């Protein structure tokens, strides 16, 4: 047989045919490497065995039981049979029941001993175990304490996934090369890669599982940081557009306000970066909470570029945002003698041609548009500065591409997600970070309330009052797509070891039914507000449609906009005064904070109402944070603590990277340990300081691991 390698397809394993390999492919598992990195999403803790007499509290538990009676099968309905037998331990006995599984009659024999795992319930006074998991207890083979539960897809049972993963491990481990430098591994006390992979699929105990996970999470963070560092060092020797430090006074004089200290600091960082010449171009991310005044920082950078004779582009994710920026910036810049253009998909061909030629002739100092700006046949003779707003739509990969295309231009990325410092260092390791950590004075606070269904009528009256007083209302529902995630939910409530923090999940949060935006909008319009203008917006609409809906809201034609989180991206509607979030328990704190930032942008007193029927304590505590905290950074820190970095990550990196399989960044989601993040970033920096391009032959395996993570071909990397 052909030798199997990490890149061999899943199919190459004995016993895996077309159907099975297709089912794995649907989960993004294509190769043996993907298989061994297909980690359990949870573990059942079957190690703590309880006595029957203690087990009636409704939590799934393990019981060591001896079979007392021969299993008896009975047909209870045409399509349903039931097998019953009794089993006992030292404390009592129980009836064990299986439905439609007659074959178990051949498994359970009087006198044999099994470990059962399930929820003990009393039926008509007798304790019962219905369809428990079971494993025979054999004298010389101890049973594992933790049983992995894998993310499944249709047509793949847990058993099959487990067996296939085990086969991949057997095939790969003997010749597996550990890419982590031995010195680092030992110093930080990590297990070997083989041990980590084995343990994560079949942990001997909680401690080895936790060590294994730490190692794998570290790997991912470390490789990611290395990739970021490599990308940074590739720029080190390059030239950039020179902008001698400019005097911002002419622009500042046009503003109706004074810069905050934070804005002044950020501007001086930017100005310093843009000095250029034989220094690498600026690569900076400007992180600032909604409303912290990022736009004027960008305007100052654009002004400096123009003074130096350079052109700027401002890229935004939607046409509405492009229009808003154009409306804000073009008069300001025009008053300084600078010309701004706006390029939209909606422009006529003639307009587009005009803008293209004006750009090519250097008549425009700033061109605003969506990312189509970069794909078009646009030619900038003196491109100096690229600004992207709401950067989460432009990921790491796009940044790399941008860099290739416009290597001398400065890059300023603006993000409205207040992201915790450690996380920012990891995710934006290729960028310098500026923070606007101070709000302009006089900002009003958006009063926040947490309510449940019983407030519905009062809430509807409140909506009406807001509209009557001239306000506009957002109602945000969780994405319709979310309902489809259910396939990955644990099938039963249980005492499980969740991957992320290795805590035992004691309280499973119950999930109230979801409100779907479209249905809810129709209902509101018909049943509650027939006389008002209700509109809806969701992610599956075509972007022209979305823009049209949003435009109607911006122009004030719509009173109530029911939407999924697509409105999150920085649209400014000064009349919007009420934000209602349905199923608020489903959202991350930072996301809720972003949503809240959509209101209170004008002079109108504004409110945010979080509606949730979840009773779980964790959900309650999370929403309570929103009610009492208004500082985006504090909220972000809490979010990181409570939910791990997944939420930030999914909104901050491009999906191409996330979905690349194998060593993609999915592990990062599982790590809420910021010290691990810090040490990965630190080790990566130290290693690159001693071997800047990872050229040392000793680091070849590491280098290929990094390259695989970024999936950028060797040629573009060096
Ligand atoms: P964001 O960071 O969300 O992009 P903007 O740049 O849109 O925020 O600024 C929000 C509002 O605050 C704008 O109306 C802007 O004019 C105003 N603003 C910005 N800086 C200041 C300041 N230093 N003092 C007062 N108002 C400011
Ligand atoms: Mg903005």
XYZ file of C-alpha atoms and ligand atoms in Angstrom:
746
model
C 0.000 0.000 0.000
C 1.071 3.520 -0.737
C 2.579 5.278 2.251
C 0.114 7.594 3.891
C 1.131 11.158 4.598
C -0.549 14.105 6.248
C -1.655 15.277 2.823
C -3.200 11.955 1.795
C -6.935 12.215 1.246
C -9.265 10.790 3.877
C -10.297 8.265 1.232
C -6.887 6.659 1.346
C -7.700 5.116 4.705
C -8.955 1.557 4.592
C -12.718 1.421 5.022
C -13.398 4.954 3.855
C -15.353 5.059 0.635
C -16.798 7.808 -1.496
C -19.840 8.471 0.630
C -17.892 8.735 3.834
C -15.153 10.860 2.375
C -17.804 13.174 0.930
C -19.425 13.454 4.341
C -16.074 14.385 5.859
C -15.448 16.861 3.067
C -18.681 18.620 3.960
C -17.154 19.362 7.335
C -14.003 20.707 5.718
C -12.064 17.526 6.471
C -10.184 16.456 3.364
C -6.820 15.083 4.388
C -5.387 12.972 7.160
C -4.011 16.133 8.689
C -7.506 17.585 8.750
C -8.652 14.409 10.478
C -6.132 14.499 13.275
C -6.957 18.164 13.805
C -10.675 17.459 13.773
C -10.990 17.985 17.480
C -13.811 16.887 19.720
C -16.141 19.719 20.535
C -16.693 18.360 24.012
C -15.964 15.386 26.218
C -18.325 13.381 28.292
C -16.911 12.890 31.702
C -17.686 9.252 32.326
C -14.893 8.859 34.807
C -16.825 9.810 37.885
C -18.980 6.797 38.599
C -21.981 7.300 40.868
C -24.189 4.973 42.796
C -27.755 4.520 41.630
C -29.107 5.825 44.894
C -27.278 9.144 44.379
C -27.948 9.491 40.692
C -31.520 10.733 40.513
C -30.736 14.428 40.136
C -31.258 14.687 36.413
C -27.640 15.039 35.345
C -26.156 12.421 33.045
C -23.804 10.200 34.989
C -21.859 6.980 34.820
C -23.033 3.882 36.658
C -21.181 0.590 36.992
C -23.929 -1.990 36.788
C -24.243 -5.740 36.606
C -26.945 -7.175 34.362
C -29.573 -8.918 36.540
C -32.150 -10.258 34.060
C -32.051 -11.446 30.437
C -33.068 -8.618 28.072
C -36.669 -9.014 26.845
C -37.813 -7.519 23.607
C -41.398 -6.451 22.916
C -43.161 -4.798 19.995
C -45.043 -1.841 21.425
C -46.179 -0.272 18.183
C -45.903 -1.332 14.574
C -42.706 0.609 14.129
C -41.363 0.470 17.627
C -39.830 -2.237 19.697
C -38.483 -2.005 23.185
C -35.853 -4.001 25.036
C -35.854 -4.030 28.829
C -33.747 -5.643 31.503
C -32.735 -4.962 35.061
C -29.290 -4.130 36.336
C -27.912 -3.330 39.775
C -25.078 -1.948 41.811
C -24.414 -2.010 45.548
C -26.984 0.676 46.224
C -29.982 -0.518 44.263
C -31.340 -1.569 40.913
C -32.628 0.056 37.776
C -34.554 -0.791 34.637
C -32.536 -0.300 31.472
C -34.540 0.443 28.333
C -33.622 0.627 24.647
C -35.951 1.495 21.787
C -35.647 -0.078 18.334
C -32.340 -1.671 19.181
C -33.156 -5.365 19.403
C -29.535 -6.276 18.787
C -28.647 -5.236 22.332
C -30.245 -8.520 23.465
C -27.053 -10.185 22.256
C -24.836 -7.795 24.171
C -26.195 -7.849 27.706
C -25.976 -11.166 29.535
C -26.872 -11.878 33.121
C -23.859 -11.384 35.336
C -21.815 -9.227 32.968
C -20.760 -5.769 34.013
C -21.020 -2.518 32.029
C -20.384 1.121 32.473
C -23.573 2.904 31.527
C -23.760 6.602 30.871
C -27.061 8.413 30.829
C -29.655 10.263 32.839
C -31.363 8.331 35.586
C -35.071 9.096 35.818
C -37.888 7.790 37.943
C -40.790 6.356 35.928
C -43.789 5.450 38.025
C -41.578 5.145 41.035
C -38.948 2.905 39.422
C -35.612 4.312 38.359
C -34.961 3.923 34.646
C -32.074 4.449 32.268
C -33.323 5.042 28.748
C -30.954 4.399 25.822
C -27.773 4.933 27.836
C -24.314 4.703 26.315
C -22.574 1.528 27.458
C -19.116 -0.015 27.526
C -18.229 -3.478 28.830
C -16.075 -3.492 31.936
C -13.163 -5.868 31.382
C -10.752 -6.844 34.112
C -7.503 -5.745 32.461
C -8.651 -2.825 30.353
C -9.517 0.358 32.251
C -12.192 2.485 30.618
C -11.278 6.013 29.541
C -12.606 8.754 31.747
C -13.300 11.151 28.928
C -15.179 10.180 25.848
C -14.809 12.590 22.950
C -17.848 14.046 21.247
C -17.065 15.184 17.728
C -18.719 17.788 15.596
C -20.820 15.628 13.326
C -22.410 15.998 9.992
C -25.288 14.078 8.515
C -24.330 10.511 7.659
C -21.449 10.441 10.091
C -21.982 8.995 13.519
C -19.708 9.705 16.438
C -18.450 6.142 16.313
C -17.392 6.454 12.684
C -15.676 9.769 13.223
C -13.878 8.329 16.230
C -12.705 5.267 14.303
C -11.583 7.251 11.287
C -9.680 9.754 13.405
C -8.021 6.881 15.255
C -6.975 5.311 11.941
C -5.474 8.603 10.794
C -3.575 8.924 14.058
C -2.187 5.393 13.682
C -1.079 6.160 10.142
C 0.546 9.510 10.862
C 1.964 9.481 14.349
C 4.903 7.099 13.834
C 6.537 9.399 11.315
C 5.136 12.691 12.536
C 7.642 15.489 12.681
C 7.269 17.988 15.477
C 7.612 21.421 13.921
C 7.853 23.274 17.222
C 11.540 23.912 17.999
C 12.592 21.488 20.710
C 14.130 24.201 22.833
C 10.877 26.159 22.997
C 8.849 23.034 23.607
C 10.966 22.018 26.586
C 11.326 25.461 28.053
C 7.586 26.069 28.008
C 6.837 22.564 29.191
C 4.650 21.485 26.287
C 4.131 17.830 25.358
C 5.274 16.576 21.962
C 2.975 16.974 19.002
C 2.238 13.236 18.869
C 1.327 13.145 22.516
C -0.823 16.235 22.172
C -2.755 14.859 19.219
C -3.233 11.481 20.859
C -4.356 12.977 24.128
C -6.752 15.383 22.639
C -8.647 12.551 20.982
C -8.312 10.029 23.777
C -7.337 11.833 26.957
C -6.133 9.700 29.827
C -7.317 12.286 32.306
C -8.245 15.896 32.612
C -4.707 17.035 33.137
C -3.282 15.454 30.011
C -6.185 16.796 28.009
C -5.519 20.255 29.274
C -1.794 20.004 28.502
C -2.557 18.720 25.021
C -4.940 21.537 24.290
C -2.552 24.172 25.509
C 0.091 22.836 23.195
C -2.210 22.846 20.164
C -3.551 26.304 20.873
C -0.022 27.552 21.375
C 1.002 26.069 18.026
C -1.697 27.933 16.270
C -1.023 31.260 17.951
C 2.696 30.856 17.508
C 2.465 30.088 13.795
C 0.005 32.894 13.294
C 2.296 35.352 15.054
C 5.232 34.116 13.005
C 3.293 34.648 9.801
C 2.392 38.160 10.880
C 5.983 38.852 11.825
C 7.258 37.527 8.502
C 4.862 39.758 6.668
C 6.091 42.716 8.689
C 9.758 41.934 8.114
C 9.234 41.542 4.384
C 8.309 45.193 4.373
C 11.311 46.288 6.385
C 13.597 47.072 3.484
C 11.018 48.707 1.266
C 10.478 52.301 0.247
C 7.372 54.316 0.794
C 5.745 57.518 -0.306
C 7.442 60.396 1.581
C 5.217 62.825 3.478
C 7.274 65.401 5.361
C 5.545 66.196 8.672
C 2.739 68.551 7.797
C 1.056 71.310 9.752
C -2.548 70.265 10.430
C -3.624 73.752 11.510
C -5.497 74.673 8.307
C -7.679 71.589 8.626
C -8.134 71.903 12.375
C -9.354 75.470 11.936
C -12.248 74.192 9.830
C -13.491 71.853 12.548
C -16.273 72.927 14.893
C -14.489 71.197 17.775
C -11.036 70.593 19.218
C -9.326 67.244 18.871
C -9.355 65.059 21.931
C -5.971 64.213 23.404
C -6.344 60.696 22.052
C -6.964 62.030 18.548
C -3.903 64.255 18.796
C -1.774 61.343 19.892
C -3.064 59.112 17.120
C -2.464 61.788 14.539
C 1.127 62.256 15.625
C 1.669 58.484 15.382
C 0.262 58.507 11.887
C 2.232 61.533 10.810
C 5.402 59.956 12.055
C 4.696 56.722 10.172
C 4.075 58.565 6.959
C 7.439 60.253 6.792
C 8.365 57.512 4.369
C 11.265 57.601 1.979
C 13.529 54.707 2.798
C 11.327 53.725 5.724
C 8.691 51.059 5.207
C 5.172 52.319 4.575
C 2.824 52.852 7.481
C 0.843 49.748 8.395
C -1.339 50.857 11.218
C -4.640 49.881 12.666
C -6.660 52.532 14.395
C -8.914 50.959 16.964
C -11.577 53.172 18.403
C -15.006 52.641 19.823
C -18.026 53.724 17.814
C -18.201 57.493 17.872
C -14.666 58.022 19.124
C -13.871 60.164 16.102
C -11.816 58.014 13.777
C -12.940 59.802 10.651
C -11.169 63.022 11.472
C -7.937 61.093 12.092
C -8.263 59.667 8.615
C -9.004 63.137 7.249
C -5.788 64.433 8.799
C -3.782 61.619 7.232
C -5.424 62.295 3.873
C -4.606 65.966 4.252
C -0.937 65.206 4.956
C -0.795 62.945 1.937
C -2.288 65.658 -0.262
C 0.124 68.295 1.039
C 2.920 65.946 0.035
C 1.377 65.650 -3.412
C -0.059 62.182 -2.871
C -3.466 60.678 -3.515
C -5.541 58.727 -1.044
C -8.257 56.134 -1.277
C -10.829 55.414 1.387
C -12.357 51.981 1.163
C -15.513 51.051 3.034
C -17.597 47.897 3.024
C -20.882 49.371 1.809
C -22.032 52.067 -0.595
C -24.053 53.761 2.133
C -20.959 54.211 4.220
C -19.140 55.498 1.164
C -21.859 58.089 0.667
C -21.737 59.097 4.310
C -17.998 59.566 4.268
C -18.247 61.501 1.047
C -20.859 63.799 2.547
C -18.663 64.389 5.614
C -15.278 64.674 3.987
C -15.698 66.300 0.625
C -16.873 69.724 1.920
C -14.160 69.735 4.568
C -11.433 68.885 2.085
C -12.895 71.186 -0.568
C -12.589 74.081 1.853
C -8.875 73.323 1.823
C -8.725 73.208 -1.936
C -8.701 69.420 -2.198
C -10.910 67.333 -4.473
C -12.780 64.229 -3.446
C -14.373 61.664 -5.753
C -16.960 58.998 -5.031
C -16.979 55.779 -7.001
C -20.000 53.553 -6.530
C -21.327 50.500 -8.264
C -24.400 52.604 -8.898
C -22.483 55.236 -10.911
C -23.239 55.409 -14.600
C -20.604 54.216 -17.002
C -19.911 57.785 -18.003
C -19.429 58.924 -14.419
C -17.117 56.008 -13.803
C -15.044 56.891 -16.823
C -14.814 60.475 -15.697
C -13.679 59.466 -12.233
C -11.135 57.061 -13.681
C -9.627 59.685 -15.926
C -9.594 62.329 -13.228
C -7.844 59.870 -10.954
C -5.335 58.983 -13.631
C -4.649 62.647 -14.323
C -4.047 63.197 -10.641
C -6.917 65.657 -10.305
C -8.476 63.822 -7.384
C -6.833 63.948 -4.001
C -9.163 61.426 -2.434
C -11.316 58.709 -3.927
C -13.956 57.076 -1.739
C -15.639 53.785 -2.589
C -16.125 50.132 -1.794
C -13.369 47.579 -2.282
C -14.210 47.595 -5.975
C -11.797 50.528 -5.889
C -8.924 48.113 -5.999
C -10.168 45.721 -8.609
C -11.110 48.358 -11.114
C -8.935 49.560 -13.907
C -8.189 52.528 -11.750
C -4.743 53.949 -12.005
C -3.380 56.225 -9.336
C -0.241 58.000 -10.513
C 0.643 59.146 -6.984
C -1.042 56.759 -4.583
C 0.175 57.619 -1.110
C -2.416 56.413 1.384
C -4.968 53.631 1.605
C -7.528 53.922 4.379
C -9.995 51.138 5.070
C -12.895 51.766 7.393
C -14.609 49.104 9.487
C -11.772 46.816 8.764
C -13.371 43.549 9.692
C -14.471 43.194 6.126
C -10.883 43.293 5.014
C -8.848 40.515 6.484
C -5.251 39.551 6.811
C -5.186 38.123 3.344
C -6.567 41.232 1.688
C -3.973 43.246 3.545
C -1.238 41.064 2.093
C -2.684 41.468 -1.384
C -2.960 45.212 -0.977
C 0.635 45.330 0.092
C 1.706 43.497 -3.018
C -0.226 45.732 -5.323
C 0.616 49.055 -3.778
C 3.827 48.463 -1.985
C 4.832 52.088 -1.430
C 1.466 53.306 -0.166
C 0.761 53.821 3.503
C -2.010 51.747 5.008
C -4.375 52.897 7.714
C -6.951 50.380 8.845
C -9.799 51.619 11.031
C -11.706 49.282 13.299
C -14.666 50.023 15.509
C -14.322 46.833 17.527
C -12.656 47.797 20.770
C -10.439 44.793 21.015
C -8.510 43.738 24.108
C -4.843 44.528 23.937
C -3.466 40.992 24.019
C -5.805 39.855 21.352
C -4.976 42.824 19.176
C -1.281 42.043 19.460
C -1.942 38.578 18.150
C -4.523 39.294 15.489
C -2.855 42.414 14.167
C 0.733 41.349 14.637
C 1.498 42.677 11.170
C 0.258 46.146 12.072
C 1.128 48.877 14.523
C -1.743 49.682 16.783
C -3.192 53.084 17.638
C -6.022 53.412 20.059
C -8.613 56.094 20.502
C -9.372 55.483 24.135
C -11.183 58.708 24.862
C -14.591 59.816 23.685
C -15.270 63.326 22.415
C -16.863 65.384 25.192
C -20.610 65.629 25.671
C -21.451 62.228 24.285
C -24.811 61.081 25.568
C -25.200 57.730 27.206
C -27.594 55.245 25.687
C -29.733 54.014 28.594
C -29.858 50.255 28.489
C -32.569 47.929 29.798
C -32.790 44.167 29.972
C -36.344 42.850 29.756
C -38.174 39.597 29.066
C -41.226 38.654 27.028
C -43.609 39.907 29.703
C -42.631 43.442 28.739
C -43.667 42.988 25.143
C -46.691 45.250 25.240
C -44.972 47.990 27.123
C -42.099 47.719 24.679
C -44.434 48.110 21.716
C -45.941 51.204 23.295
C -42.443 52.557 23.789
C -41.631 51.968 20.123
C -44.724 53.871 19.112
C -43.890 56.767 21.364
C -40.375 57.017 19.961
C -41.713 57.136 16.425
C -44.368 59.681 17.331
C -41.684 61.886 18.797
C -39.763 61.734 15.546
C -37.317 58.944 16.356
C -36.498 55.811 14.416
C -36.209 52.310 15.755
C -33.946 49.357 15.056
C -35.063 45.866 15.978
C -32.229 43.368 15.661
C -32.860 39.625 15.546
C -30.191 36.918 15.489
C -29.126 35.841 12.005
C -31.541 33.440 10.357
C -28.603 31.217 9.578
C -28.019 30.601 13.246
C -30.880 28.210 13.509
C -28.961 25.886 11.243
C -26.140 25.541 13.700
C -28.256 23.238 15.715
C -26.674 20.232 14.071
C -23.646 20.895 16.210
C -25.442 21.224 19.486
C -24.877 18.558 22.079
C -27.761 16.149 21.731
C -28.507 16.094 25.383
C -27.991 18.227 28.389
C -25.045 16.827 30.079
C -22.084 17.078 32.258
C -19.600 17.710 29.546
C -16.115 18.942 29.429
C -16.208 21.863 27.123
C -13.070 22.463 25.188
C -12.689 26.082 25.912
C -12.036 26.370 29.558
C -12.030 22.847 30.724
C -14.785 23.643 33.116
C -17.543 21.248 33.656
C -20.645 22.573 32.104
C -23.134 22.438 34.880
C -25.699 24.826 33.605
C -26.686 24.440 30.008
C -28.247 27.600 28.915
C -31.658 26.967 27.635
C -32.273 28.539 24.279
C -35.491 30.403 23.809
C -36.912 30.226 20.294
C -35.436 32.624 17.792
C -37.138 35.549 16.210
C -36.476 35.533 12.491
C -36.175 39.021 11.044
C -38.440 38.554 8.050
C -41.277 36.862 9.893
C -41.092 39.272 12.776
C -41.085 42.302 10.498
C -44.219 41.071 8.763
C -45.899 40.422 12.091
C -45.012 43.835 13.504
C -46.281 45.542 10.396
C -49.526 43.633 10.236
C -50.489 43.135 13.818
C -48.853 45.881 15.835
C -47.974 48.886 13.712
C -50.174 48.810 10.609
C -49.923 52.590 10.402
C -46.120 52.821 10.577
C -43.417 52.064 8.054
C -41.735 48.781 8.914
C -38.935 47.436 6.790
C -36.512 44.555 7.069
C -32.971 43.720 6.216
C -30.981 40.517 6.354
C -27.658 39.186 5.203
C -29.037 37.002 2.450
C -30.462 39.906 0.496
C -28.566 41.119 -2.530
C -26.299 44.003 -1.666
C -28.168 46.464 -3.893
C -31.378 45.524 -2.110
C -29.732 45.931 1.281
C -28.390 49.307 0.351
C -31.803 50.428 -0.841
C -33.453 49.403 2.432
C -30.723 51.093 4.417
C -30.940 54.202 2.293
C -34.689 54.456 2.988
C -33.944 54.242 6.698
C -31.162 56.821 6.501
C -33.505 59.185 4.671
C -36.134 58.720 7.346
C -38.805 56.981 5.268
C -38.719 53.931 7.530
C -39.854 54.100 11.153
C -38.883 50.629 12.270
C -36.124 48.610 10.702
C -36.125 44.926 11.601
C -32.777 43.467 10.791
C -30.110 40.897 11.440
C -26.724 42.194 12.538
C -25.907 43.429 9.040
C -26.617 46.934 10.310
C -23.687 46.595 12.659
C -21.313 48.252 10.263
C -20.906 51.953 11.070
C -23.944 53.563 9.547
C -24.846 56.880 11.055
C -28.547 57.684 11.421
C -28.860 60.628 13.807
C -32.625 60.218 14.226
C -32.356 56.596 15.370
C -33.167 56.652 19.061
C -34.111 53.127 20.045
C -32.240 49.884 19.550
C -34.065 46.714 20.459
C -32.139 43.454 20.400
C -34.243 40.297 20.378
C -32.775 37.062 21.742
C -30.059 39.192 23.227
C -28.559 36.123 24.928
C -27.333 35.014 21.522
C -24.986 37.921 20.994
C -21.493 38.541 22.229
C -21.021 41.559 24.441
C -18.903 43.398 21.942
C -21.498 42.797 19.323
C -24.217 44.177 21.587
C -22.038 47.160 22.262
C -21.627 47.755 18.548
C -25.345 47.518 18.045
C -25.985 49.944 20.867
C -23.584 52.333 19.170
C -25.987 52.625 16.246
C -28.250 54.878 18.318
C -27.490 57.984 20.293
C -25.613 59.502 17.392
C -27.634 62.664 17.235
C -29.005 64.941 19.908
C -32.030 62.751 20.623
C -32.069 60.897 23.948
C -31.577 57.257 23.036
C -32.287 53.832 24.470
C -31.202 50.253 24.042
C -33.505 47.419 25.110
C -32.146 43.894 25.304
C -34.935 41.360 25.163
C -34.161 37.913 26.488
C -36.112 35.064 27.955
C -33.028 33.107 28.910
C -32.958 32.335 32.598
C -29.456 30.904 32.699
C -27.249 32.699 35.128
C -24.408 33.149 32.644
C -26.687 34.784 30.111
C -28.170 37.016 32.779
C -24.756 38.063 34.012
C -23.649 38.874 30.493
C -26.605 41.108 29.815
C -26.140 42.736 33.194
C -22.685 43.854 32.033
C -24.351 45.677 29.156
C -26.765 47.403 31.453
C -24.050 48.751 33.713
C -21.043 49.246 31.440
C -20.637 51.724 28.644
C -16.926 51.547 28.034
C -16.281 49.488 24.912
C -12.854 48.337 26.045
C -14.105 47.172 29.418
C -16.887 45.301 27.655
C -14.424 43.732 25.256
C -12.284 42.495 28.137
C -15.312 40.949 29.776
C -16.321 39.384 26.507
C -12.919 37.818 26.108
C -13.106 36.453 29.641
C -16.590 35.098 29.247
C -16.724 33.764 25.738
C -13.142 33.504 24.582
C -11.872 35.286 21.522
C -14.154 33.615 18.967
C -16.424 36.589 18.529
C -13.627 39.020 17.909
C -11.980 36.623 15.675
C -14.901 35.930 13.437
C -15.435 39.601 12.918
C -11.811 40.509 12.532
C -10.248 38.042 10.150
C -11.167 36.983 6.720
C -13.111 33.813 6.406
C -10.742 32.449 3.790
C -8.158 32.103 6.469
C -10.522 30.618 8.963
C -11.825 28.025 6.610
C -8.582 26.827 5.209
C -8.811 23.681 7.313
C -6.020 21.884 9.087
C -4.112 24.467 11.016
C -6.622 27.204 10.580
C -7.283 29.476 13.469
C -10.213 27.560 14.831
C -8.268 26.670 17.938
C -7.828 30.255 18.921
C -11.520 30.335 19.631
C -11.006 27.807 22.327
C -8.419 29.722 24.202
C -9.380 32.349 26.662
C -6.005 32.196 28.293
C -4.405 35.479 27.482
C -1.060 34.457 28.970
C -0.807 31.773 26.314
C -1.469 34.392 23.662
C 1.181 36.632 25.126
C 3.775 33.919 25.310
C 3.107 32.826 21.724
C 3.552 36.374 20.463
C 6.692 36.811 22.557
C 8.262 33.556 21.393
C 7.485 34.382 17.788
C 9.159 37.762 18.071
C 12.217 36.254 19.732
C 12.560 33.537 17.130
C 12.242 35.984 14.242
C 14.854 38.198 15.863
C 17.338 35.334 15.686
C 16.201 33.933 12.338
C 14.312 36.698 10.509
C 13.149 34.729 7.495
C 12.966 31.343 9.234
C 15.722 30.292 6.844
C 17.612 28.067 9.249
C 17.194 24.477 7.963
C 16.275 23.525 11.498
C 13.181 25.702 11.136
C 12.041 24.309 7.813
C 9.165 22.254 9.246
C 8.023 25.281 11.218
C 8.215 27.458 8.150
C 6.041 25.102 6.167
C 3.537 24.987 8.979
C 3.366 28.789 8.935
C 3.001 28.845 5.177
C 0.240 26.321 5.340
C -1.598 28.437 7.863
C -1.571 31.369 5.539
C -1.919 29.333 2.381
C 0.165 31.817 0.534
C 2.487 30.333 -2.002
C 6.190 30.282 -1.298
C 6.794 32.720 -4.141
C 4.642 35.444 -2.651
C 6.110 34.943 0.772
C 9.705 35.686 -0.069
P -16.256 56.782 14.481
O -15.012 56.621 15.283
O -17.365 55.917 14.967
O -16.019 56.665 13.002
P -16.857 59.496 13.791
O -15.522 59.797 13.216
O -17.965 59.246 12.840
O -16.747 58.267 14.783
O -17.227 60.631 14.806
C -18.447 60.642 15.477
C -18.928 62.064 15.686
O -18.098 62.731 16.616
C -18.905 62.888 14.436
O -20.118 63.591 14.363
C -17.732 63.846 14.627
O -17.953 65.050 13.995
C -17.694 63.995 16.115
N -16.362 64.266 16.658
C -15.198 63.696 16.279
N -14.174 64.166 17.014
C -14.699 65.063 17.886
C -14.147 65.897 18.919
N -12.839 65.891 19.200
N -14.998 66.677 19.615
C -16.315 66.678 19.341
N -16.891 65.940 18.385
C -16.099 65.121 17.661
Mg -16.695 55.566 11.418
